Each structure stands twice: as C-alpha cells, then as structure tokens.
mmCIF file of C-alpha atoms in Angstrom:
data_model
loop_
_atom_site.group_PDB
_atom_site.id
_atom_site.type_symbol
_atom_site.label_atom_id
_atom_site.label_comp_id
_atom_site.label_asym_id
_atom_site.label_seq_id
_atom_site.Cartn_x
_atom_site.Cartn_y
_atom_site.Cartn_z
ATOM 1 C CA LEU A 1 -12.936 101.787 162.141
ATOM 2 C CA ALA A 2 -11.997 102.816 158.645
ATOM 3 C CA GLY A 3 -11.532 106.387 159.818
ATOM 4 C CA ALA A 4 -9.124 105.247 162.538
ATOM 5 C CA VAL A 5 -6.401 104.468 159.973
ATOM 6 C CA ASP A 6 -4.129 107.498 159.514
ATOM 7 C CA THR A 7 -3.561 108.025 155.837
ATOM 8 C CA SER A 8 -2.289 111.608 156.015
ATOM 9 C CA PHE A 9 1.218 110.515 155.060
ATOM 10 C CA TYR A 10 -0.051 108.809 151.923
ATOM 11 C CA ASN A 11 2.127 109.719 148.948
ATOM 12 C CA PRO A 12 0.778 108.252 145.719
ATOM 13 C CA PRO A 13 3.604 109.512 143.452
ATOM 14 C CA LEU A 14 6.298 107.983 145.656
ATOM 15 C CA LEU A 15 4.383 104.740 145.822
ATOM 16 C CA ARG A 16 3.992 104.640 142.065
ATOM 17 C CA LYS A 17 7.753 105.381 141.586
ATOM 18 C CA GLU A 18 8.906 102.616 143.905
ATOM 19 C CA SER A 19 6.355 99.913 143.217
ATOM 20 C CA GLY A 20 5.039 100.950 139.837
ATOM 21 C CA GLY A 21 1.440 101.281 141.224
ATOM 22 C CA VAL A 22 1.087 97.461 141.558
ATOM 23 C CA ALA A 23 0.631 95.801 144.911
ATOM 24 C CA SER A 24 3.340 93.447 146.061
ATOM 25 C CA PRO A 25 2.356 89.734 146.260
ATOM 26 C CA ALA A 26 3.015 89.790 150.003
ATOM 27 C CA PHE A 27 0.137 92.241 150.487
ATOM 28 C CA ARG A 28 -2.506 90.727 148.237
ATOM 29 C CA ASN A 29 -4.250 88.922 151.092
ATOM 30 C CA THR A 30 -6.870 90.587 153.262
ATOM 31 C CA HIS A 31 -5.561 92.146 156.516
ATOM 32 C CA TYR A 32 -7.734 92.341 159.647
ATOM 33 C CA PHE A 33 -7.559 94.646 162.619
ATOM 34 C CA ALA A 34 -9.096 94.066 166.016
ATOM 35 C CA GLY A 35 -12.082 96.194 165.287
ATOM 36 C CA GLY A 36 -13.031 94.931 161.813
ATOM 37 C CA ARG A 37 -12.004 94.367 158.227
ATOM 38 C CA HIS A 38 -10.176 96.935 156.029
ATOM 39 C CA SER A 39 -9.399 97.131 152.389
ATOM 40 C CA MET A 40 -6.267 95.419 151.091
ATOM 41 C CA ASN A 41 -5.049 98.594 149.384
ATOM 42 C CA GLN A 42 -4.959 100.600 152.600
ATOM 43 C CA CYS A 43 -2.920 97.955 154.462
ATOM 44 C CA MET A 44 -0.490 97.684 151.544
ATOM 45 C CA GLU A 45 0.070 101.406 151.512
ATOM 46 C CA VAL A 46 0.881 101.530 155.214
ATOM 47 C CA ASN A 47 3.367 98.663 155.194
ATOM 48 C CA GLU A 48 5.215 99.667 152.019
ATOM 49 C CA LEU A 49 5.628 103.253 153.149
ATOM 50 C CA LYS A 50 7.115 102.041 156.434
ATOM 51 C CA GLN A 51 9.689 100.089 154.460
ATOM 52 C CA LEU A 52 10.527 103.144 152.346
ATOM 53 C CA GLN A 53 11.137 105.237 155.495
ATOM 54 C CA LEU A 54 13.814 102.787 156.738
ATOM 55 C CA PRO A 55 16.062 102.005 153.737
ATOM 56 C CA GLN A 56 18.699 99.332 154.084
ATOM 57 C CA THR A 57 22.010 100.745 152.753
ATOM 58 C CA PRO A 58 24.907 98.314 152.276
ATOM 59 C CA GLN A 59 28.036 98.885 154.465
ATOM 60 C CA PRO A 60 31.466 98.840 152.801
ATOM 61 C CA PRO A 61 33.986 96.214 153.904
ATOM 62 C CA ALA A 62 36.461 97.067 156.625
ATOM 63 C CA HIS A 63 39.526 96.628 154.395
ATOM 64 C CA VAL A 64 38.271 99.278 151.951
ATOM 65 C CA GLU A 65 38.235 101.877 154.694
ATOM 66 C CA GLU A 66 41.793 100.949 155.751
ATOM 67 C CA THR A 67 43.088 101.234 152.183
ATOM 68 C CA ARG A 68 41.433 104.612 151.796
ATOM 69 C CA MET A 69 43.037 105.881 154.997
ATOM 70 C CA VAL A 70 46.482 104.775 153.905
ATOM 71 C CA ALA A 71 46.054 106.565 150.580
ATOM 72 C CA VAL A 72 45.154 109.758 152.374
ATOM 73 C CA GLU A 73 48.250 109.506 154.580
ATOM 74 C CA GLN A 74 50.557 109.000 151.613
ATOM 75 C CA HIS A 75 49.130 111.873 149.565
ATOM 76 C CA PRO A 76 48.008 114.590 151.933
ATOM 77 C CA GLN A 77 45.932 117.268 150.379
ATOM 78 C CA SER A 78 46.434 120.830 151.468
ATOM 79 C CA GLU A 79 44.847 124.038 150.463
ATOM 80 C CA ALA A 80 48.025 125.268 148.722
ATOM 81 C CA SER A 81 49.477 123.018 146.020
ATOM 82 C CA THR A 82 52.889 121.524 147.020
ATOM 83 C CA SER A 83 55.545 120.463 144.513
ATOM 84 C CA TYR A 84 57.475 117.247 144.884
ATOM 85 C CA LEU A 85 60.745 119.241 144.792
ATOM 86 C CA ASP A 86 59.678 121.154 147.914
ATOM 87 C CA VAL A 87 59.786 118.063 150.113
ATOM 88 C CA LEU A 88 63.303 117.040 149.008
ATOM 89 C CA PRO A 89 66.325 117.963 151.153
ATOM 90 C CA ASP A 90 68.708 120.589 149.874
ATOM 91 C CA SER A 91 71.453 118.084 149.055
ATOM 92 C CA VAL A 92 69.162 116.036 146.793
ATOM 93 C CA LEU A 93 67.737 119.165 145.167
ATOM 94 C CA ALA A 94 71.224 120.454 144.388
ATOM 95 C CA LYS A 95 72.162 117.092 142.858
ATOM 96 C CA ILE A 96 69.105 117.162 140.586
ATOM 97 C CA LEU A 97 69.266 120.788 139.495
ATOM 98 C CA TYR A 98 72.940 121.709 139.466
ATOM 99 C CA ASP A 99 75.058 118.712 140.552
ATOM 100 C CA GLY A 100 77.499 121.282 141.888
ATOM 101 C CA TYR A 101 77.978 122.603 138.359
ATOM 102 C CA LEU A 102 76.803 125.547 136.256
ATOM 103 C CA ASP A 103 77.728 125.759 132.585
ATOM 104 C CA THR A 104 75.833 128.646 131.003
ATOM 105 C CA MET A 105 75.104 132.228 131.900
ATOM 106 C CA SER A 106 71.384 131.658 131.298
ATOM 107 C CA ILE A 107 71.238 129.075 134.092
ATOM 108 C CA VAL A 108 73.255 131.340 136.342
ATOM 109 C CA SER A 109 70.971 134.323 135.754
ATOM 110 C CA LYS A 110 67.661 132.451 135.909
ATOM 111 C CA SER A 111 68.289 130.164 138.871
ATOM 112 C CA SER A 112 67.595 132.992 141.309
ATOM 113 C CA LEU A 113 64.275 133.849 139.632
ATOM 114 C CA VAL A 114 62.592 130.491 140.352
ATOM 115 C CA SER A 115 62.399 130.704 144.123
ATOM 116 C CA LYS A 116 64.372 131.891 147.080
ATOM 117 C CA ARG A 117 65.134 128.340 148.090
ATOM 118 C CA TRP A 118 66.619 127.489 144.699
ATOM 119 C CA PHE A 119 68.778 130.588 144.914
ATOM 120 C CA ASN A 120 70.069 129.593 148.373
ATOM 121 C CA VAL A 121 70.715 126.001 147.317
ATOM 122 C CA ALA A 122 72.742 127.132 144.308
ATOM 123 C CA LYS A 123 74.638 129.645 146.421
ATOM 124 C CA GLU A 124 75.710 127.015 148.944
ATOM 125 C CA THR A 125 76.365 123.999 146.706
ATOM 126 C CA VAL A 126 77.674 125.197 143.320
ATOM 127 C CA THR A 127 81.437 124.609 143.120
ATOM 128 C CA LYS A 128 82.094 124.467 139.354
ATOM 129 C CA LEU A 129 81.477 127.216 136.849
ATOM 130 C CA ASP A 130 82.057 126.421 133.190
ATOM 131 C CA LEU A 131 81.802 129.445 130.904
ATOM 132 C CA ARG A 132 83.798 128.227 127.934
ATOM 133 C CA ARG A 133 83.408 130.278 124.755
ATOM 134 C CA CYS A 134 81.231 132.854 126.462
ATOM 135 C CA SER A 135 81.196 135.711 123.973
ATOM 136 C CA ARG A 136 79.870 138.415 126.295
ATOM 137 C CA LEU A 137 81.558 138.412 129.662
ATOM 138 C CA ARG A 138 82.219 141.659 131.497
ATOM 139 C CA PRO A 139 84.264 142.175 134.672
ATOM 140 C CA CYS A 140 81.087 143.121 136.525
ATOM 141 C CA ASP A 141 79.619 139.726 135.577
ATOM 142 C CA VAL A 142 82.597 137.942 137.108
ATOM 143 C CA THR A 143 82.270 140.060 140.249
ATOM 144 C CA MET A 144 78.599 139.144 140.547
ATOM 145 C CA LEU A 145 79.368 135.444 140.153
ATOM 146 C CA VAL A 146 82.044 135.264 142.837
ATOM 147 C CA LYS A 147 79.842 137.220 145.263
ATOM 148 C CA ARG A 148 76.849 134.984 144.655
ATOM 149 C CA TYR A 149 78.673 131.630 144.670
ATOM 150 C CA THR A 150 81.269 131.821 147.408
ATOM 151 C CA ASN A 151 82.194 128.109 147.351
ATOM 152 C CA LEU A 152 83.611 128.027 143.825
ATOM 153 C CA THR A 153 86.609 125.726 143.384
ATOM 154 C CA HIS A 154 86.713 125.136 139.593
ATOM 155 C CA LEU A 155 86.509 127.937 137.028
ATOM 156 C CA ASP A 156 86.737 127.429 133.292
ATOM 157 C CA PHE A 157 87.059 130.487 131.033
ATOM 158 C CA ASN A 158 88.628 128.714 128.050
ATOM 159 C CA TYR A 159 88.322 130.643 124.798
ATOM 160 C CA CYS A 160 86.504 133.568 126.392
ATOM 161 C CA HIS A 161 88.168 136.065 124.097
ATOM 162 C CA GLN A 162 87.141 139.026 126.249
ATOM 163 C CA PHE A 163 88.648 137.585 129.443
ATOM 164 C CA SER A 164 91.559 139.849 130.392
ATOM 165 C CA ASN A 165 93.567 140.963 133.406
ATOM 166 C CA ASP A 166 90.611 142.945 134.753
ATOM 167 C CA HIS A 167 88.468 139.811 134.815
ATOM 168 C CA LEU A 168 91.249 137.931 136.594
ATOM 169 C CA GLN A 169 91.436 140.490 139.403
ATOM 170 C CA CYS A 170 87.710 140.021 140.054
ATOM 171 C CA LEU A 171 88.403 136.436 141.162
ATOM 172 C CA LEU A 172 90.310 137.512 144.258
ATOM 173 C CA PRO A 173 87.416 136.880 146.743
ATOM 174 C CA VAL A 174 87.550 133.142 145.945
ATOM 175 C CA SER A 175 91.262 132.916 145.161
ATOM 176 C CA ARG A 176 92.084 130.958 148.335
ATOM 177 C CA LYS A 177 89.555 128.246 147.497
ATOM 178 C CA LEU A 178 90.225 127.792 143.793
ATOM 179 C CA ARG A 179 91.667 124.420 142.789
ATOM 180 C CA SER A 180 91.310 124.704 139.023
ATOM 181 C CA LEU A 181 91.650 127.818 136.863
ATOM 182 C CA CYS A 182 91.477 127.417 133.079
ATOM 183 C CA MET A 183 92.198 130.443 130.878
ATOM 184 C CA ARG A 184 93.096 128.897 127.540
ATOM 185 C CA GLY A 185 92.951 131.335 124.632
ATOM 186 C CA THR A 186 92.294 134.422 126.777
ATOM 187 C CA LEU A 187 93.976 137.840 126.958
ATOM 188 C CA VAL A 188 95.757 137.261 130.288
ATOM 189 C CA ASN A 189 99.469 138.165 130.317
ATOM 190 C CA ASP A 190 102.406 138.202 132.713
ATOM 191 C CA HIS A 191 101.330 141.468 134.342
ATOM 192 C CA GLY A 192 97.877 140.092 135.152
ATOM 193 C CA ILE A 193 99.350 136.933 136.695
ATOM 194 C CA HIS A 194 101.751 139.022 138.784
ATOM 195 C CA ASP A 195 99.044 141.386 140.059
ATOM 196 C CA TYR A 196 96.684 138.519 140.855
ATOM 197 C CA PHE A 197 99.117 136.661 143.098
ATOM 198 C CA TRP A 198 100.505 139.856 144.603
ATOM 199 C CA ASN A 199 97.021 140.944 145.687
ATOM 200 C CA MET A 200 96.358 137.455 146.974
ATOM 201 C CA ALA A 201 99.455 137.641 149.139
ATOM 202 C CA GLU A 202 98.264 140.917 150.606
ATOM 203 C CA GLY A 203 95.359 139.065 152.216
ATOM 204 C CA SER A 204 92.895 141.908 151.850
ATOM 205 C CA HIS A 205 90.280 139.629 150.284
ATOM 206 C CA SER A 206 90.825 136.483 152.367
ATOM 207 C CA GLU A 207 89.204 137.163 155.751
ATOM 208 C CA ASP A 208 86.464 134.577 155.189
ATOM 209 C CA CYS A 209 88.642 131.911 153.594
ATOM 210 C CA ASP A 210 89.595 128.680 155.335
ATOM 211 C CA ASP A 211 93.191 128.645 154.069
ATOM 212 C CA ALA A 212 93.912 132.295 154.822
ATOM 213 C CA SER A 213 95.963 131.387 157.881
ATOM 214 C CA SER A 214 98.265 129.085 155.884
ATOM 215 C CA GLY A 215 99.060 131.814 153.344
ATOM 216 C CA GLN A 216 99.313 129.301 150.484
ATOM 217 C CA CYS A 217 97.369 128.911 147.298
ATOM 218 C CA VAL A 218 95.592 125.583 146.771
ATOM 219 C CA LEU A 219 95.568 125.668 142.969
ATOM 220 C CA GLU A 220 96.043 122.198 141.479
ATOM 221 C CA GLU A 221 95.354 122.919 137.795
ATOM 222 C CA VAL A 222 96.295 125.949 135.697
ATOM 223 C CA ASP A 223 95.682 126.184 131.952
ATOM 224 C CA LEU A 224 97.347 129.080 130.125
ATOM 225 C CA SER A 225 97.627 127.440 126.709
ATOM 226 C CA ALA A 226 97.143 129.296 123.444
ATOM 227 C CA THR A 227 97.523 132.719 125.020
ATOM 228 C CA ASN A 228 100.044 133.574 122.292
ATOM 229 C CA LYS A 229 97.878 132.355 119.446
ATOM 230 C CA ALA A 230 96.875 135.882 118.422
ATOM 231 C CA GLY A 231 100.513 136.810 117.802
ATOM 232 C CA SER A 232 101.266 138.751 120.979
ATOM 233 C CA LYS A 233 103.666 137.086 123.404
ATOM 234 C CA ARG A 234 101.807 137.229 126.701
ATOM 235 C CA ILE A 235 102.862 134.290 128.913
ATOM 236 C CA GLY A 236 106.548 133.615 129.528
ATOM 237 C CA ARG A 237 109.169 132.910 132.147
ATOM 238 C CA GLU A 238 107.791 135.524 134.569
ATOM 239 C CA SER A 239 104.416 133.789 134.873
ATOM 240 C CA VAL A 240 106.113 130.414 135.353
ATOM 241 C CA ASP A 241 108.239 131.805 138.187
ATOM 242 C CA ILE A 242 105.150 133.209 139.931
ATOM 243 C CA LEU A 243 103.189 129.969 139.555
ATOM 244 C CA VAL A 244 106.038 127.843 140.892
ATOM 245 C CA LYS A 245 106.526 130.184 143.846
ATOM 246 C CA ASN A 246 102.870 130.534 144.850
ATOM 247 C CA CYS A 247 101.344 127.167 143.838
ATOM 248 C CA PRO A 248 103.296 124.363 145.534
ATOM 249 C CA LYS A 249 100.350 121.939 145.168
ATOM 250 C CA LEU A 250 100.156 122.297 141.408
ATOM 251 C CA GLN A 251 99.437 118.987 139.661
ATOM 252 C CA THR A 252 98.477 120.053 136.120
ATOM 253 C CA LEU A 253 100.232 122.830 134.214
ATOM 254 C CA LEU A 254 99.275 123.464 130.585
ATOM 255 C CA LEU A 255 101.494 125.950 128.717
ATOM 256 C CA GLY A 256 101.025 124.840 125.130
ATOM 257 C CA TRP A 257 101.587 127.468 122.447
ATOM 258 C CA CYS A 258 103.430 129.776 124.866
ATOM 259 C CA SER A 259 106.465 130.594 122.761
ATOM 260 C CA ARG A 260 108.199 132.548 125.522
ATOM 261 C CA VAL A 261 108.531 129.473 127.737
ATOM 262 C CA ASP A 262 112.140 128.328 127.347
ATOM 263 C CA ASN A 263 114.700 126.056 129.016
ATOM 264 C CA ALA A 264 115.005 128.356 132.013
ATOM 265 C CA ALA A 265 111.253 128.095 132.598
ATOM 266 C CA ALA A 266 111.515 124.299 132.353
ATOM 267 C CA HIS A 267 114.212 124.367 135.010
ATOM 268 C CA ARG A 268 111.880 126.288 137.309
ATOM 269 C CA ILE A 269 109.037 123.852 136.626
ATOM 270 C CA SER A 270 111.228 120.955 137.755
ATOM 271 C CA SER A 271 110.898 122.134 141.367
ATOM 272 C CA LEU A 272 107.179 121.233 141.439
ATOM 273 C CA CYS A 273 107.244 117.928 143.285
ATOM 274 C CA ASN A 274 103.517 117.141 142.841
ATOM 275 C CA LEU A 275 103.286 117.823 139.111
ATOM 276 C CA SER A 276 101.703 114.933 137.173
ATOM 277 C CA GLU A 277 100.655 116.515 133.832
ATOM 278 C CA LEU A 278 102.716 118.995 131.833
ATOM 279 C CA ASP A 279 102.057 120.461 128.390
ATOM 280 C CA LEU A 280 104.987 122.274 126.754
ATOM 281 C CA SER A 281 104.017 121.819 123.129
ATOM 282 C CA LEU A 282 105.046 124.591 120.716
ATOM 283 C CA CYS A 283 107.348 126.117 123.351
ATOM 284 C CA SER A 284 110.921 127.270 122.805
ATOM 285 C CA LEU A 285 112.545 124.171 124.285
ATOM 286 C CA THR A 286 115.685 122.316 123.265
ATOM 287 C CA THR A 287 117.154 118.984 124.244
ATOM 288 C CA ASP A 288 118.852 120.474 127.316
ATOM 289 C CA ALA A 289 115.422 121.087 128.882
ATOM 290 C CA CYS A 290 114.965 117.322 129.241
ATOM 291 C CA TYR A 291 117.654 117.203 131.931
ATOM 292 C CA SER A 292 115.437 119.398 134.097
ATOM 293 C CA LEU A 293 112.185 117.646 133.208
ATOM 294 C CA SER A 294 113.631 114.229 134.071
ATOM 295 C CA LYS A 295 113.916 115.344 137.713
ATOM 296 C CA ILE A 296 110.116 115.461 138.121
ATOM 297 C CA LYS A 297 109.517 111.993 139.564
ATOM 298 C CA SER A 298 105.748 112.434 139.817
ATOM 299 C CA LEU A 299 105.292 113.258 136.124
ATOM 300 C CA ARG A 300 102.830 110.948 134.348
ATOM 301 C CA SER A 301 101.868 112.867 131.195
ATOM 302 C CA LEU A 302 104.236 114.971 129.079
ATOM 303 C CA ASP A 303 103.621 116.805 125.793
ATOM 304 C CA ILE A 304 106.717 118.086 123.980
ATOM 305 C CA SER A 305 105.215 118.183 120.488
ATOM 306 C CA ALA A 306 106.549 120.628 117.892
ATOM 307 C CA THR A 307 109.574 121.658 119.964
ATOM 308 C CA ARG A 308 113.291 121.553 119.164
ATOM 309 C CA ILE A 309 113.836 118.522 121.359
ATOM 310 C CA SER A 310 115.574 115.692 119.534
ATOM 311 C CA GLU A 311 115.287 111.969 120.078
ATOM 312 C CA ARG A 312 118.186 112.233 122.491
ATOM 313 C CA GLY A 313 115.892 114.200 124.754
ATOM 314 C CA LEU A 314 113.476 111.251 124.808
ATOM 315 C CA ARG A 315 116.347 108.998 125.854
ATOM 316 C CA ILE A 316 117.246 111.397 128.653
ATOM 317 C CA LEU A 317 113.648 111.398 129.891
ATOM 318 C CA ALA A 318 113.410 107.603 129.735
ATOM 319 C CA THR A 319 116.762 106.799 131.375
ATOM 320 C CA ASP A 320 116.349 109.254 134.259
ATOM 321 C CA ASN A 321 118.990 111.840 133.310
ATOM 322 C CA LYS A 322 121.627 109.317 132.235
ATOM 323 C CA GLY A 323 121.947 110.621 128.710
ATOM 324 C CA GLY A 324 120.396 107.573 127.128
ATOM 325 C CA VAL A 325 123.515 105.449 127.685
ATOM 326 C CA ILE A 326 122.797 101.744 128.280
ATOM 327 C CA ALA A 327 125.559 99.369 129.281
ATOM 328 C CA PRO A 328 125.885 96.638 128.262
ATOM 329 C CA PRO A 329 124.197 97.316 124.897
ATOM 330 C CA LEU A 330 120.898 95.590 124.344
ATOM 331 C CA SER A 331 120.703 93.435 121.239
ATOM 332 C CA ARG A 332 117.612 93.708 119.049
ATOM 333 C CA SER A 333 117.349 89.926 119.091
ATOM 334 C CA LEU A 334 115.722 90.415 122.471
ATOM 335 C CA PHE A 335 112.562 91.612 120.686
ATOM 336 C CA HIS A 336 112.703 88.851 118.099
ATOM 337 C CA GLY A 337 112.637 86.091 120.691
ATOM 338 C CA ARG A 338 116.301 84.976 120.299
ATOM 339 C CA GLN A 339 118.157 85.523 123.575
ATOM 340 C CA GLY A 340 121.845 84.886 124.036
ATOM 341 C CA GLU A 341 124.065 85.243 127.081
ATOM 342 C CA GLY A 342 124.627 88.925 126.377
ATOM 343 C CA ASP A 343 120.870 89.505 126.012
ATOM 344 C CA ILE A 344 120.117 87.823 129.332
ATOM 345 C CA GLU A 345 122.762 89.928 131.050
ATOM 346 C CA ALA A 346 121.333 93.076 129.431
ATOM 347 C CA ARG A 347 117.823 92.223 130.597
ATOM 348 C CA ARG A 348 119.089 91.666 134.147
ATOM 349 C CA CYS A 349 120.851 95.042 134.047
ATOM 350 C CA LEU A 350 117.695 96.786 132.793
ATOM 351 C CA GLN A 351 115.543 95.201 135.485
ATOM 352 C CA GLN A 352 117.839 96.624 138.161
ATOM 353 C CA THR A 353 117.622 100.109 136.633
ATOM 354 C CA LYS A 354 114.835 102.257 138.015
ATOM 355 C CA GLY A 355 112.475 103.015 135.144
ATOM 356 C CA CYS A 356 110.556 106.159 134.318
ATOM 357 C CA GLY A 357 107.005 106.420 135.640
ATOM 358 C CA MET A 358 105.464 108.306 132.715
ATOM 359 C CA GLU A 359 102.291 106.908 131.170
ATOM 360 C CA ILE A 360 101.591 109.316 128.266
ATOM 361 C CA ILE A 361 104.232 110.827 125.958
ATOM 362 C CA ASN A 362 103.243 113.105 123.067
ATOM 363 C CA ALA A 363 106.175 113.662 120.722
ATOM 364 C CA ARG A 364 104.507 114.823 117.537
ATOM 365 C CA PHE A 365 106.481 116.649 114.814
ATOM 366 C CA LEU A 366 109.916 115.669 116.144
ATOM 367 C CA ASP A 367 112.792 115.348 113.680
ATOM 368 C CA ARG A 368 113.173 111.602 113.859
ATOM 369 C CA ILE A 369 112.774 108.600 116.145
ATOM 370 C CA SER A 370 115.178 105.734 115.612
ATOM 371 C CA VAL A 371 114.930 102.091 116.536
ATOM 372 C CA ASP A 372 117.355 102.600 119.430
ATOM 373 C CA THR A 373 115.134 105.309 120.931
ATOM 374 C CA LEU A 374 112.033 103.127 120.784
ATOM 375 C CA GLU A 375 114.037 100.290 122.290
ATOM 376 C CA ILE A 376 114.995 102.470 125.247
ATOM 377 C CA LEU A 377 111.414 103.627 125.719
ATOM 378 C CA ALA A 378 110.160 100.046 125.634
ATOM 379 C CA MET A 379 112.572 98.888 128.334
ATOM 380 C CA HIS A 380 112.816 101.930 130.614
ATOM 381 C CA VAL A 381 109.210 103.139 130.581
ATOM 382 C CA PRO A 382 107.281 100.026 131.667
ATOM 383 C CA ASN A 383 104.061 101.902 132.487
ATOM 384 C CA LEU A 384 103.806 103.642 129.127
ATOM 385 C CA GLN A 385 100.189 103.580 127.919
ATOM 386 C CA THR A 386 100.178 106.044 125.003
ATOM 387 C CA LEU A 387 102.998 107.086 122.691
ATOM 388 C CA ASP A 388 102.091 109.655 120.037
ATOM 389 C CA ILE A 389 104.763 109.908 117.325
ATOM 390 C CA THR A 390 102.585 111.373 114.602
ATOM 391 C CA HIS A 391 104.334 113.367 111.851
ATOM 392 C CA CYS A 392 107.828 112.448 113.031
ATOM 393 C CA ARG A 393 110.101 113.031 110.039
ATOM 394 C CA GLU A 394 112.799 110.643 108.827
ATOM 395 C CA THR A 395 111.310 107.744 110.768
ATOM 396 C CA GLU A 396 111.173 104.402 109.006
ATOM 397 C CA PHE A 397 108.267 102.335 110.363
ATOM 398 C CA VAL A 398 108.521 99.574 107.771
ATOM 399 C CA SER A 399 111.861 98.121 108.820
ATOM 400 C CA PRO A 400 111.743 94.690 110.504
ATOM 401 C CA SER A 401 113.446 95.908 113.668
ATOM 402 C CA MET A 402 111.049 98.823 114.048
ATOM 403 C CA ARG A 403 108.010 96.629 113.535
ATOM 404 C CA ALA A 404 109.323 94.092 116.044
ATOM 405 C CA ILE A 405 109.750 96.769 118.721
ATOM 406 C CA LEU A 406 106.317 98.217 118.012
ATOM 407 C CA ARG A 407 104.759 94.753 118.377
ATOM 408 C CA HIS A 408 106.570 94.289 121.676
ATOM 409 C CA MET A 409 105.268 97.611 123.003
ATOM 410 C CA LYS A 410 101.724 96.846 121.888
ATOM 411 C CA ARG A 411 101.846 93.498 123.678
ATOM 412 C CA ASN A 412 102.746 95.372 126.851
ATOM 413 C CA GLY A 413 99.620 97.534 126.493
ATOM 414 C CA THR A 414 101.121 100.637 124.884
ATOM 415 C CA VAL A 415 98.976 102.422 122.304
ATOM 416 C CA ILE A 416 101.161 103.626 119.432
ATOM 417 C CA ILE A 417 99.761 106.600 117.511
ATOM 418 C CA LYS A 418 101.490 107.168 114.193
ATOM 419 C CA ASP A 419 100.701 108.171 110.630
ATOM 420 C CA GLN A 420 98.305 105.795 108.908
ATOM 421 C CA ARG A 421 100.257 105.915 105.661
ATOM 422 C CA ARG A 422 103.285 104.581 107.509
#
C-alpha cells in the first residue's frame, strides 16, 4: 500500500521554503487509508502541496476598480505625447499666447517656427502690432507683416527712426481695416501722407477688405507728433487737409511739435464732428484759433501747451465762442461763500448757459492766467477733471482770490497741476 501513494510531484525545496521543513500542527496526527497505515510525513507532504497548488489571492474592492477607470478616462494615454495646449480651442490659445497683440519682432519671427497651428492662430487673431523704438525695420519687414497678419487694426511705430514714406506705402493692403496708426517721431512727411491716401482711394489694394464698397477710411486715431523734432518741417497744413477729408471717423488726432500746423489747419480740424482728443502743443497757433476749436462739441481733451494762445483763448473755449464775456459780472464773493442778490442772479444766468464739455485742458507755458480766467473755467466747464497750468508766467497763486477759486475747483473734483514752488 505504501507504493500506491504517488510521490512523483514531491518537491522538497518548495516545501522547505514554504513551511521551513517543519510539519504543521494540523498534520502531526497519524493518517489512515483504507488499505493500511502510512507515515505521517507522507500524508503531510500530499496535503500541503495541494494547498500550494491552489493559492488564495485577495480580490480588490469594487470601488478601487471604479476609481482606476475614472482616472484612465480623465488622462488617456496615447502612443504619441500630447500637450495640454493642443486640446485647447483656437480662441483660448490665442488669448494665452498673443491676446490679439504682438509687441516685438522676435515674437513675430518665432511664432511661426513653433508649429503650423500656432502660425495659423496668430495669423487669424492678431490685431495689434506694437513695434515702438524698433531700431531695425525695413520696408520688406513691413510688407511681410501685413501679408502674414491680414486682420491688423492697430499699428504702433512710435520712435522708429527708420520709418519713412516707403514703410507707410507698405501698409496699403490693410489700410481699409486700420483704426489706429501711430507714427510719432518718424520720418513721414506731407508727401507720404498724400501718396498713402491717394493710393488708398484708387482701390487697387482693397479687393479683400470689408469696407472697400463704402470707400471710406475707418481710422479713429492718428499720431504724427514730434515729426519735426529733428529740425525738418515735415507735417503741416497739407497733411491736416488730407486727414480731415479722408478720415471722417477720426476721434484722436495728435499733432504735437508740428510747427507748420497753424490757425488755418485748426479751422480745418474743426470740421471733425467725432473728434474727442486733440494735441496741438508747440504748434504755430494764436488766440484766433480758439474760435475754430470751440466749434468741436465732442472735444474732451485739448492740449495747447507752449503756443501763442493767451488766456483770452481759454475764455473763448470755455464760453463756447462768446469771447469770454459774462453778463452780469460774477462777483468773487461767490467762491468765498458770501452771496448777494447780484451773485444769485449771476449763478442763475450761468446755469442757463450751456457749458463746455471738455474734461482735460493742458495749458502749460502760457503767458499768464488771471483770477477771472479761472473763474470762467470753474463755472463754464463743469466736467473739468484735469487742468495743467504748469510754468504759466506772471500767475500769482498766493492771492486769496486765486486760492479760493482753486479750492472751489478741487471740491468739484478738478485736479489742478501747477508748479510746486507756487
């Protein structure tokens, strides 16, 4: 009977590894078969090896499997690595990378080298190009930019000292879409402005533009300041006439440091009915130009610093072309808190007078500003927020009447900018 027990599968090393070569207490008793008695060691070997052949592995909980499946769905793994930027829509990608704005030539040149998608996103969404103080800018570079970014609406070439008439002609493909064109401190002159708008009127470069059928320019901001800083007189009355004729929607016109802009140019500017900001500092203007400027009802910001305009011109601007005459005269006791019958009647007369709508007036380096002029500004310009009278000669700020008027204007929310020593 001993030979009937199959011990061919006996594996002493495995048995010694699992049980350490010592019999389990459950198998220390003698085991009997039907045919006779066998040794305890043989029965132990058979039963323990059967247990080793059927191991009991623990099963993970059901919620662990569900959590693992959700993690796989949220972070799919593919053979090719995918960036988080690739799954974003084009509008979000453009907001992160460009925000519709490019400010350096390095970004412009390298954006197309990243990927084809980045190049297409920039081509379709970039609307602003800021290249201020770019030292190396050729006409071929401008041509490349307007061909690559066809939706440009704002261009800033301020203080690009190499920007000339040739560069300006390269902007013709996007001329019908431009809303802002800044060329402060450049080499553009009257001839370049004339050729630019003449070629625009021809319509040879406007087949793909939305506003080509209307035949009008949509420029809202033009900056030609400091074009005469180098000594050559480049921008004058001719450029103003062309801008007024071709840009009826103009809202901001900056002509500071253009010494050839005179009273006749100011008269032409007065026909712009949508103009809200005007810079005529360091221009050849006199007091008579204020009669024309007072006709611009939409004007909110005016800079007449370092011109030949006197304080009478400020009165004309404030009283809406009435020459600064107020009847009946307003007593200064109105600002000191003492009101008589004449003061009450004067206040009632001023309330019936339609005031000026300007909010910012820069009148630096004027000859003088008297108490009467400040009084007129305080009463006729109710929305005045900033008044810059820095370096105004022969102006006494220490008199009681002057200080009373300045306190009244400050109480109304007007910021007075004047010399600190005064």
